[in-house]
Coordinates of C-alpha atoms and ligand atoms in Angstrom, one line a residue:
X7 CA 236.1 148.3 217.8
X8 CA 232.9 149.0 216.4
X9 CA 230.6 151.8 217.0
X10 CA 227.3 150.5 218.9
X11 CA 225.0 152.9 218.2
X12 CA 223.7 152.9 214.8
X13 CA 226.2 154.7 212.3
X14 CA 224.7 157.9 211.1
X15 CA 226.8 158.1 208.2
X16 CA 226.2 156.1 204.7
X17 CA 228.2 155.8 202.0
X18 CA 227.6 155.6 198.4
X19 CA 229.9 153.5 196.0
X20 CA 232.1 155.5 193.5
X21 CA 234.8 154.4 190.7
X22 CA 237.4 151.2 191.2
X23 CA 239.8 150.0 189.6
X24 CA 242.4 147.5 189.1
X25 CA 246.1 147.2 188.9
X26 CA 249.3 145.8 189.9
X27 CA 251.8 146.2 192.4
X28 CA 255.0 148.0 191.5
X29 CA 257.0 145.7 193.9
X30 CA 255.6 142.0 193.0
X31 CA 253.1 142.2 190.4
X32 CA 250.4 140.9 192.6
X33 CA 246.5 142.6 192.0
X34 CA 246.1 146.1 193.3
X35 CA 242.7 147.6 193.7
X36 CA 241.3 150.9 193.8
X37 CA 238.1 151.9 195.0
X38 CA 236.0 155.1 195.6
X39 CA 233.2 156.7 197.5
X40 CA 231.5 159.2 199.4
X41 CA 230.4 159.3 202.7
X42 CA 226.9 161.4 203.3
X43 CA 226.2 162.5 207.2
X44 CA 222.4 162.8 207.4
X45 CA 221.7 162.8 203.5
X46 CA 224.6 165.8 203.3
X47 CA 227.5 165.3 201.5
X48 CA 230.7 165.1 204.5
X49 CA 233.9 163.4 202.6
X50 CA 235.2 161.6 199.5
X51 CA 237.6 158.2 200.3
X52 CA 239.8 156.7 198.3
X53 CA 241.2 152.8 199.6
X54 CA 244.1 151.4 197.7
X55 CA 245.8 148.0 198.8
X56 CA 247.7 145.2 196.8
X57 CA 246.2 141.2 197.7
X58 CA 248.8 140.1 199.9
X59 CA 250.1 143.5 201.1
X60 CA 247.6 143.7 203.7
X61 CA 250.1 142.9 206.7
X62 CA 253.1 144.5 205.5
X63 CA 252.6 147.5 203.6
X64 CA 248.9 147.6 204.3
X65 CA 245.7 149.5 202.3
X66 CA 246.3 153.0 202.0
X67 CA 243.4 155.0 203.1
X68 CA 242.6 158.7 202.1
X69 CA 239.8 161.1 202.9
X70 CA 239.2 164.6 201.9
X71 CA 236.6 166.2 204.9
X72 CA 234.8 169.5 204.9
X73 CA 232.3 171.3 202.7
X74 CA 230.7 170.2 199.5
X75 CA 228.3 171.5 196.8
X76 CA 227.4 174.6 195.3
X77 CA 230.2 177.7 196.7
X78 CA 232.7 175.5 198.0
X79 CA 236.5 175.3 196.7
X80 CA 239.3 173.2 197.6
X81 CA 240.1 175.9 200.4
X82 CA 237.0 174.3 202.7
X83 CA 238.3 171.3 202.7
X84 CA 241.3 169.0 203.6
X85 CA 243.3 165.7 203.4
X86 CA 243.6 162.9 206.4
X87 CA 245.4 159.8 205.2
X88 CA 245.6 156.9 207.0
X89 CA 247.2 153.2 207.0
X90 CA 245.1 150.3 207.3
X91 CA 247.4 147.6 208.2
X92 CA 246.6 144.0 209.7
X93 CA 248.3 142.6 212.5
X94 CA 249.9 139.2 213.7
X95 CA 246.9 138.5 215.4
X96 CA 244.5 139.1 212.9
X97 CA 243.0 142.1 213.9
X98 CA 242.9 145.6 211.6
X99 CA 244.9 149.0 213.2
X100 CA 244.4 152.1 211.7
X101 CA 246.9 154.5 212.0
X102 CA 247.2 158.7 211.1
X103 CA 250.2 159.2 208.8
X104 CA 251.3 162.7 207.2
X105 CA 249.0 163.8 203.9
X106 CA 251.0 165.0 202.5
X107 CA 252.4 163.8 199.4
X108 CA 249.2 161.5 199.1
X109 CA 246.9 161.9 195.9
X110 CA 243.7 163.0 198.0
X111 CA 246.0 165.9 198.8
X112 CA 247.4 166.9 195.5
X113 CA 245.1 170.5 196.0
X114 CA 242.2 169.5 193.1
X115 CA 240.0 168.6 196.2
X116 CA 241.6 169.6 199.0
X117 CA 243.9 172.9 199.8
X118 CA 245.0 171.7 203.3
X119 CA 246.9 168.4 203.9
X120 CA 246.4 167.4 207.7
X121 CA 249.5 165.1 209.6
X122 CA 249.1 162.9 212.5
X123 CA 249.5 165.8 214.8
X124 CA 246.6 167.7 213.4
X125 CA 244.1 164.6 213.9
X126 CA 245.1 162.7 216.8
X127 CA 244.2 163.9 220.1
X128 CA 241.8 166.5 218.7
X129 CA 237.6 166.1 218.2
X130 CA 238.5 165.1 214.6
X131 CA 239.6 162.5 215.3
X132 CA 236.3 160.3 216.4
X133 CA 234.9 162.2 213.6
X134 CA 237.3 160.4 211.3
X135 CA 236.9 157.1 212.9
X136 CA 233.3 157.2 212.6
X137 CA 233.7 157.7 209.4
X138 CA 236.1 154.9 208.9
X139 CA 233.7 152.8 210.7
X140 CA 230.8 153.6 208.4
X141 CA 233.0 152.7 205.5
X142 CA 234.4 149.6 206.6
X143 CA 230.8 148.5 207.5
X144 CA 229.1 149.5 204.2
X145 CA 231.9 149.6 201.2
X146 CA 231.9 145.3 200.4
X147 CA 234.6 145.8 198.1
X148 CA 237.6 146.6 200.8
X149 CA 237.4 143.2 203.0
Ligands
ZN1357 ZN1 254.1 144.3 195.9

């Protein structure tokens, strides 16, 4: 599953937080970061996933991809929300869902909320995995 060549990506650590679960009450956590390609800013990530939840609901997920800094809006950039969900067997899947409707895409960040269709099967989508990879690798917090 993991990338062999050395991830270009890093990531820096942002906000978390805690909470419960609407459905059982069990610990919720919230974390935060950003994800730098080559020292430039290339997405924010929000992961969100109740203790317990990890095989049936799974960890939410988010990203908002595009351009940063100085001149940009909310119009360069858009949503990609994905499920984080582990199986019977032990091992993680990762799967696109619709974002929209997800916070990442609530248009403070991000104008353009992506759905499966518009990530799967296209270049963005090893972009976005990469990604994925560079967080799972370097965020300690999401296990
Ligand atoms: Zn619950």
């Amino acid at each position: 599953m993991r990338n062999e060549q050395p991830n270009r990506f890093t990531i820096k650590k942002m906000d978390e937080s805690r909470g419960h679960c609407d459905c059982c009450g069990r610990d919720s956590r919230s974390v935060a970061g950003l994800v730098y390609d080559q020292g430039n800013a290339a997405a924010a990530y929000w992961i969100h996933w109740t203790e317990g939840h990890l095989s049936d609901i799974g960890a939410n997920l988010d990203l908002v991809l595009g351009e940063w800094g100085e001149g940009t809006s909310p119009a360069d950039r858009y949503a990609i929300s994905m499920v984080h969900r582990q199986q019977a067997d032990g091992t993680p899947a990762l799967m696109v869902i619709d974002a929209h409707g997800r916070p990442a895409a609530n248009g403070n960040l991000a104008s353009t909320a992506m759905r499966r269709d518009d990530v799967i099967g296209t270049p963005l989508a090893a972009q976005v995995f990469a990604l994925t990879d560079a967080i799972y690798e370097q965020d300690d917090r999401f296990f």
